[in-house]
Amino acid sequence: LISGEWGQGMSSNKCSALTVDDRNALFGDDDGAGNMMGSYDVAELIAMSRPRYHIAPGPFIPVRSGESETVKMRRRFVASLPYQYPATSSSGGESHAGRFLACSNVMPPSEAKSLGKSFKFIHAVGIVPLAHMDASDREAAMEKSSVVDCPYTD
């Protein structure tokens, strides 16, 4: 799924999509419950369609660049931990993992190199349809140590 907005819940601590520094830059030092970004409608769409990957623009983060130490707002690359969708009757009682990716803006190579991988604007994913995966591959993608609960459900 490619969207122009984050799903509401992805910016929470639940899935570790944002670092502490990113959360402070976006919301300030207050780590209250109201510090959420994203669309409720996108979260509902994701919860219903259950995509393996959701790709959206990265959050704007202030970045010091160049020798002049000017501050520019740049979109940052974000990759959440894999999250497990709850099993439903329509999925035959099976669940699968999803992952959120947010990419940076395309920028000149010199600037991209100085900012590093946390501001990359391209990311490779190996997409194999669930229908073509055997059960052992699906389970390997959902190793319990690295999968968190779905951030789009209560």
mmCIF file of C-alpha atoms in Angstrom:
data_model
loop_
_atom_site.group_PDB
_atom_site.id
_atom_site.type_symbol
_atom_site.label_atom_id
_atom_site.label_comp_id
_atom_site.label_asym_id
_atom_site.label_seq_id
_atom_site.Cartn_x
_atom_site.Cartn_y
_atom_site.Cartn_z
ATOM 1 C CA LEU A 1 0.000 0.000 0.000
ATOM 2 C CA ILE A 2 1.388 3.412 -0.926
ATOM 3 C CA SER A 3 -0.210 6.418 0.732
ATOM 4 C CA GLY A 4 0.507 10.090 1.272
ATOM 5 C CA GLU A 5 -0.030 9.875 5.044
ATOM 6 C CA TRP A 6 0.955 7.735 8.000
ATOM 7 C CA GLY A 7 -1.689 5.654 9.671
ATOM 8 C CA GLN A 8 -2.639 6.912 13.126
ATOM 9 C CA GLY A 9 -0.778 4.801 15.675
ATOM 10 C CA MET A 10 2.462 4.377 13.726
ATOM 11 C CA SER A 11 4.116 7.304 15.558
ATOM 12 C CA SER A 12 3.464 5.709 18.955
ATOM 13 C CA ASN A 13 6.147 3.888 20.931
ATOM 14 C CA LYS A 14 4.326 0.627 20.203
ATOM 15 C CA CYS A 15 6.182 -0.195 16.960
ATOM 16 C CA SER A 16 9.443 1.782 17.388
ATOM 17 C CA ALA A 17 9.091 3.554 14.043
ATOM 18 C CA LEU A 18 10.443 6.833 15.458
ATOM 19 C CA THR A 19 13.620 7.229 17.479
ATOM 20 C CA VAL A 20 13.629 9.208 20.721
ATOM 21 C CA ASP A 21 15.391 12.086 18.926
ATOM 22 C CA ASP A 22 12.769 12.079 16.167
ATOM 23 C CA ARG A 23 9.935 12.077 18.704
ATOM 24 C CA ASN A 24 11.551 15.013 20.534
ATOM 25 C CA ALA A 25 12.001 16.945 17.265
ATOM 26 C CA LEU A 26 8.383 16.326 16.241
ATOM 27 C CA PHE A 27 6.572 16.587 19.568
ATOM 28 C CA GLY A 28 9.016 18.290 21.950
ATOM 29 C CA ASP A 29 10.335 16.697 25.125
ATOM 30 C CA ASP A 30 6.821 15.958 26.403
ATOM 31 C CA ASP A 31 6.107 12.278 25.743
ATOM 32 C CA GLY A 32 2.383 12.504 26.438
ATOM 33 C CA ALA A 33 -0.370 10.348 24.988
ATOM 34 C CA GLY A 34 -1.510 13.151 22.655
ATOM 35 C CA ASN A 35 1.686 12.994 20.617
ATOM 36 C CA MET A 36 0.291 11.185 17.627
ATOM 37 C CA MET A 37 0.553 11.888 13.957
ATOM 38 C CA GLY A 38 -1.186 10.225 11.089
ATOM 39 C CA SER A 39 -4.627 9.710 9.685
ATOM 40 C CA TYR A 40 -7.388 7.694 11.302
ATOM 41 C CA ASP A 41 -8.765 6.902 7.822
ATOM 42 C CA VAL A 42 -5.400 5.529 6.628
ATOM 43 C CA ALA A 43 -5.159 3.417 9.799
ATOM 44 C CA GLU A 44 -8.639 2.003 9.117
ATOM 45 C CA LEU A 45 -7.689 1.237 5.495
ATOM 46 C CA ILE A 46 -4.548 -0.575 6.641
ATOM 47 C CA ALA A 47 -6.416 -2.526 9.317
ATOM 48 C CA MET A 48 -8.960 -3.692 6.718
ATOM 49 C CA SER A 49 -6.612 -4.397 3.786
ATOM 50 C CA ARG A 50 -3.719 -5.784 5.887
ATOM 51 C CA PRO A 51 -0.878 -4.972 3.431
ATOM 52 C CA ARG A 52 2.523 -6.573 3.892
ATOM 53 C CA TYR A 53 4.167 -3.175 3.296
ATOM 54 C CA HIS A 54 2.825 0.329 3.834
ATOM 55 C CA ILE A 55 4.984 3.027 2.234
ATOM 56 C CA ALA A 56 4.532 6.735 2.945
ATOM 57 C CA PRO A 57 6.607 9.957 3.070
ATOM 58 C CA GLY A 58 8.971 10.300 6.026
ATOM 59 C CA PRO A 59 8.483 12.875 8.781
ATOM 60 C CA PHE A 60 10.085 16.312 8.485
ATOM 61 C CA ILE A 61 13.058 16.544 10.861
ATOM 62 C CA PRO A 62 15.257 19.655 11.325
ATOM 63 C CA VAL A 63 18.783 18.949 10.072
ATOM 64 C CA ARG A 64 21.909 21.077 10.263
ATOM 65 C CA SER A 65 23.679 20.947 6.933
ATOM 66 C CA GLY A 66 26.776 22.445 5.417
ATOM 67 C CA GLU A 67 29.431 24.630 6.937
ATOM 68 C CA SER A 68 26.980 27.494 7.409
ATOM 69 C CA GLU A 69 25.100 25.385 9.991
ATOM 70 C CA THR A 70 21.766 26.370 8.462
ATOM 71 C CA VAL A 71 18.824 24.292 9.581
ATOM 72 C CA LYS A 72 16.771 22.647 6.847
ATOM 73 C CA MET A 73 13.686 20.522 7.205
ATOM 74 C CA ARG A 74 14.304 17.119 5.606
ATOM 75 C CA ARG A 75 12.147 14.019 5.431
ATOM 76 C CA ARG A 76 13.754 11.140 7.318
ATOM 77 C CA PHE A 77 13.727 7.434 6.407
ATOM 78 C CA VAL A 78 11.778 5.359 8.923
ATOM 79 C CA ALA A 79 11.322 1.585 9.091
ATOM 80 C CA SER A 80 9.095 0.155 11.797
ATOM 81 C CA LEU A 81 9.569 -3.181 13.449
ATOM 82 C CA PRO A 82 7.448 -5.850 11.764
ATOM 83 C CA TYR A 83 3.989 -5.961 13.288
ATOM 84 C CA GLN A 84 1.527 -8.846 13.350
ATOM 85 C CA TYR A 85 -2.023 -8.391 12.143
ATOM 86 C CA PRO A 86 -4.612 -10.172 14.273
ATOM 87 C CA ALA A 87 -6.092 -13.361 12.799
ATOM 88 C CA THR A 88 -9.525 -12.960 11.231
ATOM 89 C CA SER A 89 -12.171 -15.386 10.073
ATOM 90 C CA SER A 90 -11.797 -14.111 6.484
ATOM 91 C CA SER A 91 -8.068 -14.981 6.544
ATOM 92 C CA GLY A 92 -8.782 -18.565 7.589
ATOM 93 C CA GLY A 93 -7.636 -17.875 11.143
ATOM 94 C CA GLU A 94 -4.095 -17.079 9.979
ATOM 95 C CA SER A 95 -2.204 -13.865 10.537
ATOM 96 C CA HIS A 96 0.779 -12.341 8.800
ATOM 97 C CA ALA A 97 3.316 -9.607 9.426
ATOM 98 C CA GLY A 98 3.253 -6.099 8.007
ATOM 99 C CA ARG A 99 5.886 -3.409 7.935
ATOM 100 C CA PHE A 100 5.842 0.379 7.601
ATOM 101 C CA LEU A 101 8.440 2.237 5.528
ATOM 102 C CA ALA A 102 8.690 6.017 5.206
ATOM 103 C CA CYS A 103 11.177 7.411 2.694
ATOM 104 C CA SER A 104 13.089 10.663 2.535
ATOM 105 C CA ASN A 105 13.045 13.223 -0.278
ATOM 106 C CA VAL A 106 15.227 12.731 -3.330
ATOM 107 C CA MET A 107 18.275 14.969 -2.828
ATOM 108 C CA PRO A 108 21.641 15.671 -4.450
ATOM 109 C CA PRO A 109 24.146 12.802 -4.002
ATOM 110 C CA SER A 110 26.576 14.935 -1.983
ATOM 111 C CA GLU A 111 23.879 15.901 0.520
ATOM 112 C CA ALA A 112 22.535 12.342 0.696
ATOM 113 C CA LYS A 113 26.028 11.023 1.411
ATOM 114 C CA SER A 114 26.639 13.576 4.178
ATOM 115 C CA LEU A 115 23.277 12.834 5.847
ATOM 116 C CA GLY A 116 23.721 9.057 5.724
ATOM 117 C CA LYS A 117 21.313 6.134 5.531
ATOM 118 C CA SER A 118 18.779 7.659 7.911
ATOM 119 C CA PHE A 119 17.775 10.008 5.070
ATOM 120 C CA LYS A 120 17.699 7.527 2.191
ATOM 121 C CA PHE A 121 15.019 7.959 -0.418
ATOM 122 C CA ILE A 122 15.009 4.458 -1.882
ATOM 123 C CA HIS A 123 14.638 1.096 -0.178
ATOM 124 C CA ALA A 124 14.531 -2.406 -1.659
ATOM 125 C CA VAL A 125 11.910 -4.892 -0.531
ATOM 126 C CA GLY A 126 11.418 -8.467 -1.665
ATOM 127 C CA ILE A 127 7.710 -8.833 -2.229
ATOM 128 C CA VAL A 128 6.360 -12.359 -2.557
ATOM 129 C CA PRO A 129 2.559 -12.742 -2.508
ATOM 130 C CA LEU A 130 1.272 -14.570 0.575
ATOM 131 C CA ALA A 131 -0.454 -17.100 -1.683
ATOM 132 C CA HIS A 132 2.980 -18.165 -3.024
ATOM 133 C CA MET A 133 4.657 -18.458 0.396
ATOM 134 C CA ASP A 134 4.646 -21.731 2.283
ATOM 135 C CA ALA A 135 3.841 -21.816 5.998
ATOM 136 C CA SER A 136 7.499 -21.979 7.082
ATOM 137 C CA ASP A 137 8.307 -18.776 5.129
ATOM 138 C CA ARG A 138 5.345 -16.949 6.692
ATOM 139 C CA GLU A 139 6.415 -18.046 10.166
ATOM 140 C CA ALA A 140 10.042 -17.055 9.529
ATOM 141 C CA ALA A 141 8.825 -13.556 8.645
ATOM 142 C CA MET A 142 7.078 -13.387 12.028
ATOM 143 C CA GLU A 143 9.755 -14.504 14.459
ATOM 144 C CA LYS A 144 8.301 -13.711 17.862
ATOM 145 C CA SER A 145 11.410 -11.879 19.064
ATOM 146 C CA SER A 146 11.142 -9.164 16.433
ATOM 147 C CA VAL A 147 7.395 -8.836 15.800
ATOM 148 C CA VAL A 148 5.247 -6.366 17.747
ATOM 149 C CA ASP A 149 1.474 -6.047 18.022
ATOM 150 C CA CYS A 150 -0.264 -4.196 15.217
ATOM 151 C CA PRO A 151 -0.281 -0.442 15.969
ATOM 152 C CA TYR A 152 -3.591 0.022 14.125
ATOM 153 C CA THR A 153 -5.695 -2.031 16.533
ATOM 154 C CA ASP A 154 -6.745 -1.331 20.110
#
